[in-house]
């Protein structure tokens, strides 16, 4: 089992995220071996990816330097874990979001790979110290949390286990950059990582404003889509502040810091997302976009079309 050439990556689990990772890695010229424990599933994934690569090439949205045919040739599928892991220097796990499942998958993987192989998990909600608790050598373990769909939304949160070795973090960062993703490093693990914690803060205040009768569901969404979100697709909250005062961030805080603290002190408690009052918000949303498959699919397709254009806009600027 050689892991010396650094050109082969194994993807474990070939659902939505496993397929996306496979597409991202082959776009960067890596060979990808896909494994799924449901027999035939990894092979189905390749059929599905083939179709998507063709569509992307047609739309001039294919990532990387290689043609769709060249990228497809880098893919192979396995129903046997040991075979799937042969020659890999990096393993990206994408199985069900269940702690016991991930723990046992990593135990199995560790037995089959060389000591320098990096073990990476796609988990969105579990912390590394739980996911990797059954691995012997945890210094080689890391969470690489993607955002759906990773092909257009490039952020990857790299979250270390308390024992993760510095070079493992660095190599993962280098790999993600090479394949065109946008990796960020958390210095320590924390529940929700960075993205979901910021998202939770936005959800909480939006929910409270609607629940308290301050604004409608429709209008709070416009506050983001026509206001904050316009900038946030290109610059984050820190740069936004830095650019919004004549002399930068310190000046911004001199002018607005106390006001922001006053507003923060008026924030309410964690909202109730389940009770009778929540029902009102849910109904208001469903009146705007009915929750049946047809309406939801229409809006999802619109979202993905716009994401694709936005990704193109960002790439060209
Ligand atoms: N869907 C998202 O938006 C999203 C975003 C970021 C991260 N993630 C994370 O990615 C992971 C995968 O999510 P998904 O949406 O692709 O799920 P999914 O249900 O679409 O796919 C999971 C795949 O794993 C396979 N699998 C299950 N147990 C296995 C095992 N023991 N060995 C091998 N294969 C196994 C299943 O057959 C299935 O094909 C989860 O940890 C999830 O939290 C998901
Ligand atoms: C695949 O693994 C999951 C989680 O470990 C398990 O629930 C499922 O039954 C397995 N499927 C097969 C076909 O073995
Ligand atoms: C543990 O993993 C690190 C990082 O991959 C590796 O350098 C080291 O040799 C491993 N140690 C053992 C005992 O296998």
Short mmCIF file of N, CA and C and ligand atoms in Angstrom, two decimals, residues 37-39 96 101 104-105, ligand 2:
data_model
loop_
_atom_site.label_atom_id
_atom_site.label_comp_id
_atom_site.label_asym_id
_atom_site.label_seq_id
_atom_site.Cartn_x
_atom_site.Cartn_y
_atom_site.Cartn_z
N UNK A 37 -20.88 1.62 1.29
CA UNK A 37 -21.16 0.27 1.79
C UNK A 37 -22.43 -0.32 1.19
N UNK A 38 -23.21 0.52 0.52
CA UNK A 38 -24.40 0.00 -0.15
C UNK A 38 -23.97 -0.42 -1.55
N UNK A 39 -24.06 -1.70 -1.83
CA UNK A 39 -23.46 -2.22 -3.06
C UNK A 39 -24.09 -1.57 -4.31
N UNK A 96 -23.34 8.85 6.77
CA UNK A 96 -24.44 9.45 7.51
C UNK A 96 -23.93 10.25 8.72
N UNK A 101 -21.76 5.71 13.63
CA UNK A 101 -21.41 5.28 12.27
C UNK A 101 -20.03 5.84 11.90
N UNK A 104 -17.15 4.14 13.85
CA UNK A 104 -16.76 2.79 13.41
C UNK A 104 -16.14 2.81 12.01
N UNK A 105 -16.61 3.72 11.16
CA UNK A 105 -16.00 3.85 9.83
C UNK A 105 -14.52 4.23 9.97
C1 LIG B 2 -24.09 0.80 5.72
O1 LIG B 2 -23.70 1.41 6.95
C2 LIG B 2 -24.81 1.98 7.65
C3 LIG B 2 -24.24 2.69 8.85
O2 LIG B 2 -23.20 1.96 9.44
C4 LIG B 2 -25.80 0.88 8.05
O3 LIG B 2 -26.91 1.49 8.70
C5 LIG B 2 -26.28 0.19 6.79
O4 LIG B 2 -27.12 -0.89 7.13
C6 LIG B 2 -25.08 -0.34 5.99
N1 LIG B 2 -25.57 -0.85 4.71
C7 LIG B 2 -25.22 -2.05 4.23
C8 LIG B 2 -25.82 -2.43 2.92
O5 LIG B 2 -24.43 -2.76 4.83
#
